[in-house]
PDB file of C-alpha atoms in Angstrom:
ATOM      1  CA  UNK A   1       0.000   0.000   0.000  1.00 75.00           C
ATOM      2  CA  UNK A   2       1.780   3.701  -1.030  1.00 85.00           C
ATOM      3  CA  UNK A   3       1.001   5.928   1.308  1.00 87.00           C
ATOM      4  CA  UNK A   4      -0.336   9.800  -0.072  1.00 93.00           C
ATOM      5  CA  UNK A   5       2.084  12.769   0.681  1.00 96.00           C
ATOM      6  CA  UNK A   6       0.597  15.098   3.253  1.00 96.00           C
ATOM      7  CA  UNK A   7       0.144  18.779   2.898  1.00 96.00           C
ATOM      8  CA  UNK A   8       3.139  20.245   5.168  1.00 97.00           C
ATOM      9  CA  UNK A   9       1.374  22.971   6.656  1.00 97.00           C
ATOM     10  CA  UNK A  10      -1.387  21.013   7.717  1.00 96.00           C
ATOM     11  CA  UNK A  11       1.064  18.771   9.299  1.00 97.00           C
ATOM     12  CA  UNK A  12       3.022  20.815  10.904  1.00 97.00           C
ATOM     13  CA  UNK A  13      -0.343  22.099  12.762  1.00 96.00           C
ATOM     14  CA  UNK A  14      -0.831  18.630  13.883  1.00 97.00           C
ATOM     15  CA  UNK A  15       2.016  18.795  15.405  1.00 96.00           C
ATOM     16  CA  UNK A  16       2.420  21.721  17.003  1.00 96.00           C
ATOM     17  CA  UNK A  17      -0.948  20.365  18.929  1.00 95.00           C
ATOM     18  CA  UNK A  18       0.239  17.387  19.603  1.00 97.00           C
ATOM     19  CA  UNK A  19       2.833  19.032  22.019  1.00 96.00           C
ATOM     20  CA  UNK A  20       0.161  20.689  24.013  1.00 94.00           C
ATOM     21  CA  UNK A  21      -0.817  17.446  24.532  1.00 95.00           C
ATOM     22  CA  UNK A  22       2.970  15.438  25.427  1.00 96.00           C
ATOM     23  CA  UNK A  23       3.258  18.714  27.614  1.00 96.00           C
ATOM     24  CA  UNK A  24       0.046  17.548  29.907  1.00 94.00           C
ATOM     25  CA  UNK A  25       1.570  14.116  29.821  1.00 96.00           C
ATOM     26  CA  UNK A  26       4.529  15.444  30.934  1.00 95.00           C
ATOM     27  CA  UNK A  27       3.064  17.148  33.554  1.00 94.00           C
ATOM     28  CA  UNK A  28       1.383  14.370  35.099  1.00 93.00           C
ATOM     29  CA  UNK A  29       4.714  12.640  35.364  1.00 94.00           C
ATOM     30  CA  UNK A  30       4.512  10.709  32.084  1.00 96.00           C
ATOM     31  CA  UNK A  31       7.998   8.440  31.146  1.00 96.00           C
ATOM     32  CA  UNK A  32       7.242   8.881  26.905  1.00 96.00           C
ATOM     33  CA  UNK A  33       9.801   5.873  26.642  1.00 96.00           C
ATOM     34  CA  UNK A  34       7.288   3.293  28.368  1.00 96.00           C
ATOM     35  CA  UNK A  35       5.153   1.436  25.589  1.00 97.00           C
ATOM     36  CA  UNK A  36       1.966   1.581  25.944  1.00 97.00           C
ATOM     37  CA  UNK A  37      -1.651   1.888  24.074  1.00 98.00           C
ATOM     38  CA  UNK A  38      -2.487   5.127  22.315  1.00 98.00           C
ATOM     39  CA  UNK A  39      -5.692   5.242  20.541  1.00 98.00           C
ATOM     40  CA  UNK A  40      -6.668   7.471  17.588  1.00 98.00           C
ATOM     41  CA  UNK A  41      -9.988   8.238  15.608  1.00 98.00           C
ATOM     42  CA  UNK A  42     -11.124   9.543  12.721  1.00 98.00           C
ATOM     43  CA  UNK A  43     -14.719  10.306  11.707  1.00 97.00           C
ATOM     44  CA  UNK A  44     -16.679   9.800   8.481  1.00 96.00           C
ATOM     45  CA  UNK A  45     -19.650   8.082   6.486  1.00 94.00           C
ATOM     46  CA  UNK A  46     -20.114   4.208   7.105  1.00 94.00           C
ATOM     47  CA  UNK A  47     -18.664   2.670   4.036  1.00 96.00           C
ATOM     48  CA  UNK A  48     -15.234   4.597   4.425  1.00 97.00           C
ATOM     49  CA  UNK A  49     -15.195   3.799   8.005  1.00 97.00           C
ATOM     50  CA  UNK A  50     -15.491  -0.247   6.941  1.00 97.00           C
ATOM     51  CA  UNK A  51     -13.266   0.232   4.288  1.00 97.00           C
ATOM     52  CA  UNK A  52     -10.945   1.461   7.343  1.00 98.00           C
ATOM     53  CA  UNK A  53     -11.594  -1.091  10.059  1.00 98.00           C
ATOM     54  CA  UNK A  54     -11.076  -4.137   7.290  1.00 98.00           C
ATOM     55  CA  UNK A  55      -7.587  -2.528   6.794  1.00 97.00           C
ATOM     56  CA  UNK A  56      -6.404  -1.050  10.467  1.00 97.00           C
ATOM     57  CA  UNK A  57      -4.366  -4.513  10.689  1.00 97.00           C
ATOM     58  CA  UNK A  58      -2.117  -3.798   8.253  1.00 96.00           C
ATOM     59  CA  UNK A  59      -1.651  -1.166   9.043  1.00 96.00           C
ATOM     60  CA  UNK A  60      -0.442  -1.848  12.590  1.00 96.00           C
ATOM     61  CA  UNK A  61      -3.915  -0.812  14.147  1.00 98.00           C
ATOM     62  CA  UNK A  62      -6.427  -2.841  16.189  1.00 98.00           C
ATOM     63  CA  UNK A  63     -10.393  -1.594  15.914  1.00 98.00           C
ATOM     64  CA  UNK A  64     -11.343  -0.143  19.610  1.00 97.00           C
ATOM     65  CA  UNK A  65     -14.610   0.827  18.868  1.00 96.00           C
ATOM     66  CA  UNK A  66     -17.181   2.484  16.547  1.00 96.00           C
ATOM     67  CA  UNK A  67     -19.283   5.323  17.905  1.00 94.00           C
ATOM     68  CA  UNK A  68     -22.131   7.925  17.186  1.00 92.00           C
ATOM     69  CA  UNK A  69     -21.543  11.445  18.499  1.00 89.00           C
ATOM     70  CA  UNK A  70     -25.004  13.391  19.550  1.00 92.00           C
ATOM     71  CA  UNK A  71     -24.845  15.074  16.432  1.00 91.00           C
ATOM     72  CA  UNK A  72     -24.845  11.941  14.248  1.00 90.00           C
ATOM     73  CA  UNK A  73     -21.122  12.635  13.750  1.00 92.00           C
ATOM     74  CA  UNK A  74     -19.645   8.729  13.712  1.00 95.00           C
ATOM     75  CA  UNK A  75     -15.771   7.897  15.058  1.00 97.00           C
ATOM     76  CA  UNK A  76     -14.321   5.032  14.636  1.00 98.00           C
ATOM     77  CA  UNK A  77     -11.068   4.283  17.907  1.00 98.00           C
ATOM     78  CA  UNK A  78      -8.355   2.532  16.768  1.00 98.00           C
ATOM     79  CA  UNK A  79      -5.279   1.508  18.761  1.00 98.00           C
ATOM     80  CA  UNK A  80      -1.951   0.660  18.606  1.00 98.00           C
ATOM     81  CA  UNK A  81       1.054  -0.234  21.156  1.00 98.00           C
ATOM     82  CA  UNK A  82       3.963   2.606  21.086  1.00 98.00           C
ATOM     83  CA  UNK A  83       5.895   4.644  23.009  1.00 97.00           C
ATOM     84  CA  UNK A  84       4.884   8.636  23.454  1.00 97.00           C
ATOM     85  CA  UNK A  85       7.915  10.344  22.909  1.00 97.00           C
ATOM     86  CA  UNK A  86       7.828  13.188  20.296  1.00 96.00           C
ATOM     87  CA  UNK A  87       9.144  11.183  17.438  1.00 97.00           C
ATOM     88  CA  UNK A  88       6.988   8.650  18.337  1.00 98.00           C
ATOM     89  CA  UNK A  89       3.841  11.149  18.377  1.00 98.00           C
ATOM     90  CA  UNK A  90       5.094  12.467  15.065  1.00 98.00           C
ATOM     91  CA  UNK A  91       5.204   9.231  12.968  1.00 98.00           C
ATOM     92  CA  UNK A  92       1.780   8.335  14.407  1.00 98.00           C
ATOM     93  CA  UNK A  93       0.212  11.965  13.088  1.00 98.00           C
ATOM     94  CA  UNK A  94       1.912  11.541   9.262  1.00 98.00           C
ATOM     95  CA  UNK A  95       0.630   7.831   9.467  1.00 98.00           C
ATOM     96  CA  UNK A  96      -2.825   9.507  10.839  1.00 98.00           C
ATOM     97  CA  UNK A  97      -2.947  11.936   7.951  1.00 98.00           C
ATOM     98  CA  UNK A  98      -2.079   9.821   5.633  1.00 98.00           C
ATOM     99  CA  UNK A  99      -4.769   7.267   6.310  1.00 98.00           C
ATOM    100  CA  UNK A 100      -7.365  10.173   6.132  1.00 97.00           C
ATOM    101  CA  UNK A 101      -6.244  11.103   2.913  1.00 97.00           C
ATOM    102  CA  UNK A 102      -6.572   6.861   1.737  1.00 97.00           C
ATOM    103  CA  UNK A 103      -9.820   5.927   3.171  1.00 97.00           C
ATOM    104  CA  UNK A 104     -11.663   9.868   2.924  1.00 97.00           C
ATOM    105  CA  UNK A 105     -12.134  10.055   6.651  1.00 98.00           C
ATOM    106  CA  UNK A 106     -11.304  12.651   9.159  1.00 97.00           C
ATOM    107  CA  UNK A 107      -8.090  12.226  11.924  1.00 97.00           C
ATOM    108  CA  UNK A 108      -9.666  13.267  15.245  1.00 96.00           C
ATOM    109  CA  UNK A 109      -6.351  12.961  17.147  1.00 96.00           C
ATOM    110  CA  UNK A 110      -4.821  10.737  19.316  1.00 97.00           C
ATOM    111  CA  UNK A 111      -4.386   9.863  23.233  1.00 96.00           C
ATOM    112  CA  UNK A 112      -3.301   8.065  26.134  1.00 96.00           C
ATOM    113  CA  UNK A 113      -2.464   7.379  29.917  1.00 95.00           C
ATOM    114  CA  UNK A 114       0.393   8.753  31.407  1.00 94.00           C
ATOM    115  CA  UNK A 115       2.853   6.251  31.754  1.00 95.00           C
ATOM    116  CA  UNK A 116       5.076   6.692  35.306  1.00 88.00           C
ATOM    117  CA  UNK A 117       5.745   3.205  36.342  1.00 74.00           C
ATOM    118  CA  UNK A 118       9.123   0.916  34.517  1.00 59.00           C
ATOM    119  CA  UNK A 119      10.610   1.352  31.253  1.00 49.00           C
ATOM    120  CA  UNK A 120      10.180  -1.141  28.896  1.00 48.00           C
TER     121      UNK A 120
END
């Protein structure tokens, strides 16, 4: 599967949110070098979301969940094992991007539990 090139302004904005988020990690004492599960979601009609949760597998995702927002808005959670660090983060946003741009769906973001306890 080729993955599509990613408009560099719109991932540099990813980005730049994503460290708002590793900073709150960081503040709650997160160690970005423990693996653990992160979870991402992207939104979008039915068929694309299928077409999406046949493929997560391969492309090193498992399916979480599938769920309807109050305004009809539907997300499907995926999930994958990783580490948080910021090189980490930023490999899992172009993959993120790059997989809306495949499958016509929206990335939602990404998230996880702080991680404080033994390296792995």
């Amino acid at each position: 599967m080729t993955l599509p090139e990613v408009d560099p302004v719109r991932f540099e904005q990813e980005c730049s949110a994503d460290q708002d988020v590793l900073a709150g990690l960081a503040g709650s004492g997160d160690r970005p070098e423990i693996v653990r599960s992160v979870d991402v979601s992207f939104s979008g009609d039915d068929a694309a979301l299928d077409r999406l949760a046949d493929e997560a597998p391969m492309l090193g995702f498992s399916v979480l969940e599938r769920e309807e927002g109050e305004d009809g808005t539907i997300s499907l959670f995926l999930e994958r094992e990783q580490k948080a660090d910021a090189e980490s983060i930023r490999a899992l946003t172009l993959l993120c991007l790059q997989i809306e741009l495949l499958f016509d769906v929206e990335y939602e973001g990404w998230g996880c539990m702080a991680q404080a306890g033994a390296g792995q």
